[in-house]
Amino acid sequence: MKRIGVFTSGGDAPGMNACIRAVVRTGIHHGLEVVGITKGYQGILDKNFKVMTSHSVSGIIQKGGTILKSARCVEFRTKKGRKQAYKNLKAAGIDGIVAIGGDGTFTGADVFMKEFPDIKFIGCPGTIDNDLYGTDFTIGYDTAINTAMEAIDKIKDTASADARLFFIEVMGRDVGFIALRSAIAAGAETVLLPETKTDIKQLTKTIEAQYKKKEGSSIIVIVAEGEEMGGAVKVAKKVAKKFTALPTRVTILGHVQRGGSPTAAERVNASWMGVEAVRALVAGKKGIMIGVVNNEVVHTPFEKAIKHNREISPTLLDMIEILA
Ligand code: ATP
């Protein structure tokens, strides 16, 4: 292997730049030429290839977003599109790729490698949602939790001045990891997740009990966007009909959770995964996602990383009730 590519794909996440930097510099360390591919799979089809130097990744470790940009590529979902991608990669002499992305990105890589096995893909989990099996954390997750926590802290400042019932919606379409962690970190009264049933009667009871316990202070409810009732606006409307002691306010944090300078933990983990991805390519591996589980590097086949579900910790869920 002489020439490898690196790209970011799907939803962008803070820490992707740290991972790109690690891939480029580790590749150079191993005597490889590293090609930056702009805009994910679309970039392969458009031949957006540029040889990277150590200098081209200077000063990016602290930056959110991704210098290689990201894209969703419909053409790559077709056999014709993937054939063209193969031709372009072969013509550019690229025979190994580090793909930084989420489950869609790895599904695409898996399909491609079954058709064209001589191009080796290694994945680094890049998504704020933490919804991949085979790693304790994905790139972007820690920063997103911290961003959500800081926003909730700010709402708590105003909440302490004037009592209201706050519903704060955080990202998480299919999984509630950001919601659960940010709720614990910010000391919310309760949390609604895609993994649990939303029972308005029970929720109203919890809010009433907390209102009594806190002698009329504000109540904070964290809602994952994929919670089964359809998010904070819908839940707030239903609760407001039953609980009238406090005025209701809804905040949707949205895309702020995708941005910002990555946390120290994020930068270290993303760098680690980038280094390990290149090491795996050099060792001749392919079709695996790099993960870190219990502080050890783990290689998980794409298919398993995508399809296996990670469970929400019941211990963390219980903690919310105990600590509220
Ligand atoms: P996030 O978790 O942030 O959404 P993702 O990697 O899951 O990130 P997707 O948009 O689902 O993001 O996938 C990224 C790209 O992967 C798609 O735009 C498409 O080009 C490719 N891809 C996804 N699924 C397939 C598939 N079944 N076959 C071929 N390519 C695919």
Coordinates of C-alpha atoms and ligand atoms in Angstrom, one line a residue:
M1 CA 0.0 0.0 0.0
K2 CA 1.5 3.3 -1.1
R3 CA -1.4 5.8 -1.3
I4 CA -4.4 6.1 1.0
G5 CA -7.4 8.4 1.1
V6 CA -9.3 9.9 3.9
F7 CA -12.7 11.5 3.9
T8 CA -15.6 12.6 6.2
S9 CA -19.1 11.6 5.4
G10 CA -22.7 11.9 6.7
G11 CA -23.4 14.4 9.5
D12 CA -20.3 16.4 10.6
A13 CA -19.1 16.2 14.1
P14 CA -16.6 18.1 16.3
G15 CA -13.3 16.1 16.5
M16 CA -13.4 15.0 12.8
N17 CA -10.5 17.4 12.1
A18 CA -8.4 15.9 14.9
C19 CA -9.0 12.5 13.3
I20 CA -8.1 13.7 9.8
R21 CA -4.9 15.2 11.2
A22 CA -4.0 12.0 12.9
V23 CA -4.6 9.9 9.7
V24 CA -2.5 12.3 7.6
R25 CA 0.4 12.4 10.0
T26 CA 0.4 8.7 10.8
G27 CA 0.2 7.9 7.1
I28 CA 3.3 10.1 6.5
H29 CA 5.0 8.5 9.5
H30 CA 4.5 5.1 7.8
G31 CA 5.9 6.4 4.4
L32 CA 2.4 6.6 2.8
E33 CA 1.0 9.3 0.6
V34 CA -2.3 10.5 2.0
V35 CA -4.9 12.0 -0.3
G36 CA -7.7 14.2 1.2
I37 CA -11.0 13.5 -0.4
T38 CA -13.5 16.4 -0.2
K39 CA -17.2 15.8 0.5
G40 CA -17.2 12.0 1.2
Y41 CA -18.4 9.6 -1.5
Q42 CA -19.5 12.5 -3.7
G43 CA -15.8 13.6 -3.6
I44 CA -14.7 10.2 -5.0
L45 CA -17.2 10.5 -7.9
D46 CA -16.1 14.1 -8.5
K47 CA -12.4 13.3 -8.2
N48 CA -12.0 15.8 -5.4
F49 CA -8.5 14.5 -4.5
K50 CA -5.7 16.4 -3.0
V51 CA -2.4 15.1 -1.6
M52 CA -2.1 16.3 2.0
T53 CA 1.1 17.3 3.8
S54 CA 1.8 17.5 7.5
H55 CA 1.4 21.2 7.1
S56 CA -2.1 20.9 5.4
V57 CA -3.5 19.7 8.8
S58 CA -1.7 22.3 10.9
G59 CA -3.9 24.3 13.3
I60 CA -7.1 22.3 12.8
I61 CA -7.1 20.1 16.0
Q62 CA -9.1 22.7 17.9
K63 CA -11.6 23.4 15.1
G64 CA -15.2 22.1 14.9
G65 CA -16.7 21.0 11.6
T66 CA -14.4 19.2 9.0
I67 CA -11.8 20.7 6.7
L68 CA -12.7 17.9 4.2
K69 CA -16.4 18.9 4.3
S70 CA -19.1 16.3 4.3
A71 CA -21.9 15.3 1.9
R72 CA -24.8 12.8 1.4
C73 CA -24.3 11.1 -2.0
V74 CA -27.2 9.5 -3.7
E75 CA -25.2 8.2 -6.7
F76 CA -23.0 6.0 -4.5
R77 CA -26.1 4.1 -3.5
T78 CA -26.3 2.8 -7.1
K79 CA -24.1 0.1 -8.6
K80 CA -23.2 2.4 -11.5
G81 CA -22.1 5.1 -9.1
R82 CA -19.9 2.7 -7.1
K83 CA -18.3 1.3 -10.3
Q84 CA -17.4 4.9 -11.3
A85 CA -16.0 5.5 -7.7
Y86 CA -13.8 2.3 -8.1
K87 CA -12.5 3.5 -11.5
N88 CA -11.7 7.0 -10.0
L89 CA -9.9 5.5 -7.0
K90 CA -7.9 3.0 -9.1
A91 CA -6.9 5.8 -11.5
A92 CA -5.7 7.9 -8.6
G93 CA -3.7 5.0 -7.2
I94 CA -5.7 4.9 -3.9
D95 CA -5.9 1.4 -2.5
G96 CA -6.8 2.1 1.1
I97 CA -9.3 4.6 2.7
V98 CA -10.1 5.8 6.2
A99 CA -13.8 6.7 6.2
I100 CA -14.8 8.9 9.1
G101 CA -18.6 8.8 9.5
G102 CA -21.7 7.0 10.8
D103 CA -23.7 3.9 10.0
G104 CA -24.6 5.0 6.5
T105 CA -21.0 5.7 5.6
F106 CA -20.0 2.2 6.9
T107 CA -23.0 0.6 5.1
G108 CA -21.7 2.2 1.8
A109 CA -18.2 1.0 2.5
D110 CA -19.4 -2.5 3.2
V111 CA -21.4 -2.7 0.0
F112 CA -18.5 -1.3 -2.0
M113 CA -16.0 -3.7 -0.7
K114 CA -18.2 -6.7 -1.4
E115 CA -18.1 -5.5 -5.1
F116 CA -14.5 -4.3 -5.2
P117 CA -12.5 -6.1 -2.5
D118 CA -9.1 -4.8 -3.6
I119 CA -9.8 -1.3 -2.1
K120 CA -9.6 -1.6 1.7
F121 CA -11.8 0.6 3.9
I122 CA -11.3 1.2 7.6
G123 CA -13.9 3.2 9.5
C124 CA -13.5 5.8 12.3
P125 CA -16.9 6.4 14.1
G126 CA -17.7 10.0 13.5
T127 CA -21.2 11.0 14.7
I128 CA -22.4 13.0 17.7
D129 CA -25.1 10.4 18.4
N130 CA -22.9 7.6 19.8
D131 CA -25.1 5.1 18.0
L132 CA -22.5 2.6 16.8
Y133 CA -21.7 -0.8 18.4
G134 CA -18.1 -1.5 19.2
T135 CA -17.0 1.7 20.8
D136 CA -17.7 3.4 24.1
F137 CA -17.8 6.8 22.3
T138 CA -18.0 8.1 18.8
I139 CA -16.2 11.2 17.6
G140 CA -18.3 14.3 18.4
Y141 CA -20.3 12.7 21.2
D142 CA -18.3 14.2 24.2
T143 CA -18.3 17.7 22.7
A144 CA -22.1 17.5 22.0
I145 CA -22.8 16.5 25.6
N146 CA -20.7 19.3 26.8
T147 CA -22.4 21.8 24.5
A148 CA -25.9 20.6 25.6
M149 CA -24.8 20.8 29.2
E150 CA -23.5 24.3 28.9
A151 CA -26.8 25.4 27.2
I152 CA -28.9 23.7 29.9
D153 CA -26.7 25.4 32.6
K154 CA -27.6 28.8 31.0
I155 CA -31.3 28.0 31.0
K156 CA -30.9 27.0 34.7
D157 CA -29.6 30.5 35.5
T158 CA -32.7 32.1 34.2
A159 CA -34.8 29.3 35.6
S160 CA -33.6 30.1 39.1
A161 CA -34.7 33.7 38.8
D162 CA -38.3 33.0 37.8
A163 CA -40.0 29.6 38.2
R164 CA -41.1 27.9 34.9
L165 CA -41.4 24.4 33.5
F166 CA -38.7 24.0 30.8
F167 CA -38.6 21.3 28.1
I168 CA -35.2 21.3 26.5
E169 CA -34.8 19.2 23.3
V170 CA -31.4 17.7 22.5
M171 CA -30.3 15.7 19.4
G172 CA -30.8 11.9 19.3
R173 CA -33.2 10.6 16.6
D174 CA -32.7 6.9 17.4
V175 CA -30.7 6.9 20.6
G176 CA -30.8 8.9 23.9
F177 CA -27.2 9.0 24.8
I178 CA -26.8 12.8 24.5
A179 CA -30.1 13.3 26.4
L180 CA -29.2 11.0 29.2
R181 CA -25.7 12.2 29.8
S182 CA -26.5 15.9 29.5
A183 CA -29.5 15.5 31.8
I184 CA -27.2 14.0 34.5
A185 CA -24.4 16.5 33.9
A186 CA -26.8 19.5 34.2
G187 CA -28.9 18.1 37.0
A188 CA -32.3 17.9 35.1
E189 CA -35.4 16.7 36.9
T190 CA -36.2 14.1 34.4
V191 CA -35.4 12.9 30.8
L192 CA -37.4 11.4 27.9
L193 CA -35.6 9.0 25.5
P194 CA -36.3 7.1 22.4
E195 CA -35.5 3.9 24.3
T196 CA -38.2 4.5 27.0
K197 CA -42.0 4.8 26.8
T198 CA -43.3 8.4 27.3
D199 CA -46.3 8.2 29.6
I200 CA -47.8 11.7 30.0
K201 CA -49.7 10.8 33.1
Q202 CA -46.5 9.5 34.8
L203 CA -44.4 12.4 33.6
T204 CA -47.0 14.9 35.0
K205 CA -46.9 13.0 38.3
T206 CA -43.0 13.3 38.3
I207 CA -43.2 17.0 37.6
E208 CA -45.8 17.6 40.3
A209 CA -43.7 15.7 42.8
Q210 CA -40.6 17.6 41.9
Y211 CA -42.5 20.9 42.0
K212 CA -43.6 20.1 45.6
K213 CA -40.2 18.9 46.6
K214 CA -38.5 22.0 45.2
E215 CA -41.1 24.3 46.8
G216 CA -42.2 25.8 43.6
S217 CA -38.8 26.2 41.8
S218 CA -38.4 25.7 38.0
I219 CA -38.4 22.1 36.6
I220 CA -36.1 21.0 33.8
V221 CA -37.1 18.2 31.5
I222 CA -34.6 17.0 28.9
V223 CA -36.3 15.5 25.7
A224 CA -34.3 13.5 23.1
E225 CA -35.6 14.6 19.6
G226 CA -36.5 10.9 18.8
E227 CA -38.6 10.4 21.9
E228 CA -41.7 8.5 20.9
M229 CA -44.2 11.4 21.1
G230 CA -42.4 13.5 18.6
G231 CA -40.2 15.8 20.6
A232 CA -40.3 18.6 23.2
V233 CA -43.1 20.8 21.6
K234 CA -45.6 18.0 21.5
V235 CA -44.8 16.7 25.0
A236 CA -44.9 20.2 26.4
K237 CA -48.3 20.9 24.9
K238 CA -49.7 17.7 26.4
V239 CA -48.2 18.3 29.9
A240 CA -49.4 22.0 29.9
K241 CA -53.0 20.8 29.8
K242 CA -52.6 18.8 33.0
F243 CA -49.9 20.8 34.9
T244 CA -50.8 24.5 35.2
A245 CA -48.9 25.6 38.3
L246 CA -46.0 26.9 36.2
P247 CA -45.8 28.5 32.7
T248 CA -44.2 26.2 30.1
R249 CA -41.2 27.0 27.9
V250 CA -39.6 25.0 25.1
T251 CA -36.1 25.2 23.9
I252 CA -34.7 23.2 21.0
L253 CA -30.9 23.2 21.0
G254 CA -30.6 21.9 17.4
H255 CA -27.5 22.3 15.4
V256 CA -25.4 24.2 18.1
Q257 CA -24.8 20.7 19.4
R258 CA -23.0 19.8 16.1
G259 CA -20.5 22.7 16.3
G260 CA -17.8 24.1 18.6
S261 CA -14.3 23.4 19.5
P262 CA -13.8 19.7 20.4
T263 CA -13.2 18.9 24.1
A264 CA -9.8 17.6 25.2
A265 CA -11.2 14.0 25.5
E266 CA -12.6 14.3 22.0
R267 CA -9.3 15.4 20.5
V268 CA -7.4 12.6 22.2
N269 CA -9.9 9.9 21.2
A270 CA -10.3 11.2 17.7
S271 CA -6.5 11.3 17.3
W272 CA -6.2 7.8 18.8
M273 CA -8.8 6.4 16.4
G274 CA -7.1 8.1 13.4
V275 CA -3.7 6.6 14.3
E276 CA -5.2 3.1 14.8
A277 CA -7.0 3.3 11.5
V278 CA -3.8 3.8 9.6
R279 CA -2.1 1.1 11.6
A280 CA -4.9 -1.3 10.7
L281 CA -4.5 -0.4 7.0
V282 CA -0.7 -0.9 7.2
A283 CA -1.4 -4.3 8.9
G284 CA -3.5 -5.3 5.9
K285 CA -6.9 -5.1 7.7
K286 CA -10.1 -4.0 6.0
G287 CA -13.9 -3.8 6.6
I288 CA -13.6 -2.8 10.3
M289 CA -14.5 0.1 12.5
I290 CA -11.9 1.3 15.0
G291 CA -13.4 1.7 18.5
V292 CA -12.3 2.2 22.0
V293 CA -13.9 0.0 24.7
N294 CA -12.7 0.1 28.3
N295 CA -9.7 2.1 27.1
E296 CA -8.6 -0.6 24.7
V297 CA -8.7 -0.4 20.9
V298 CA -11.3 -2.8 19.4
H299 CA -11.8 -3.7 15.7
T300 CA -15.5 -4.4 14.8
P301 CA -16.6 -5.5 11.4
F302 CA -18.8 -2.9 9.7
E303 CA -21.8 -5.1 9.6
K304 CA -21.7 -5.6 13.4
A305 CA -21.0 -2.0 14.2
I306 CA -24.0 -0.9 12.2
K307 CA -26.6 -3.6 13.1
H308 CA -25.9 -4.3 16.8
N309 CA -27.7 -1.9 19.2
R310 CA -26.1 -0.4 22.2
E311 CA -28.3 -0.3 25.3
I312 CA -28.9 2.7 27.5
S313 CA -27.5 2.1 31.0
P314 CA -30.3 1.5 33.5
T315 CA -28.0 2.6 36.2
L316 CA -27.6 6.0 34.6
L317 CA -31.3 6.2 34.0
D318 CA -32.0 5.4 37.7
M319 CA -29.5 8.1 38.8
I320 CA -31.7 10.9 37.3
E321 CA -34.6 10.0 39.6
I322 CA -32.3 9.6 42.7
L323 CA -30.4 12.8 42.2
A324 CA -33.3 15.1 41.1
Ligands
ATP1 P1 -24.9 10.2 10.5 O1 -24.9 9.1 11.5 O2 -24.3 11.4 11.0 O3 -26.2 10.4 9.8 P2 -24.0 8.6 8.3 O4 -22.7 8.1 7.9 O5 -25.0 7.5 8.8 O6 -23.8 9.7 9.3 P3 -25.6 8.9 5.9 O7 -26.1 10.1 5.2 O8 -26.6 7.9 6.4 O9 -24.7 9.4 7.1 O10 -24.6 8.1 4.9 C1 -23.5 8.8 4.3 C2 -23.4 8.3 2.9 O11 -23.1 6.9 2.8 C3 -24.6 8.5 2.0 O12 -24.8 9.8 1.5 C4 -24.4 7.5 0.9 O13 -23.5 8.1 -0.1 C5 -23.6 6.4 1.6 N1 -24.5 5.2 1.9 C6 -25.4 5.1 2.9 N2 -26.1 4.0 2.8 C7 -25.6 3.4 1.7 C8 -26.0 2.1 1.0 N3 -26.9 1.3 1.5 N4 -25.3 1.8 -0.1 C9 -24.4 2.6 -0.6 N5 -24.0 3.8 0.0 C10 -24.6 4.2 1.1

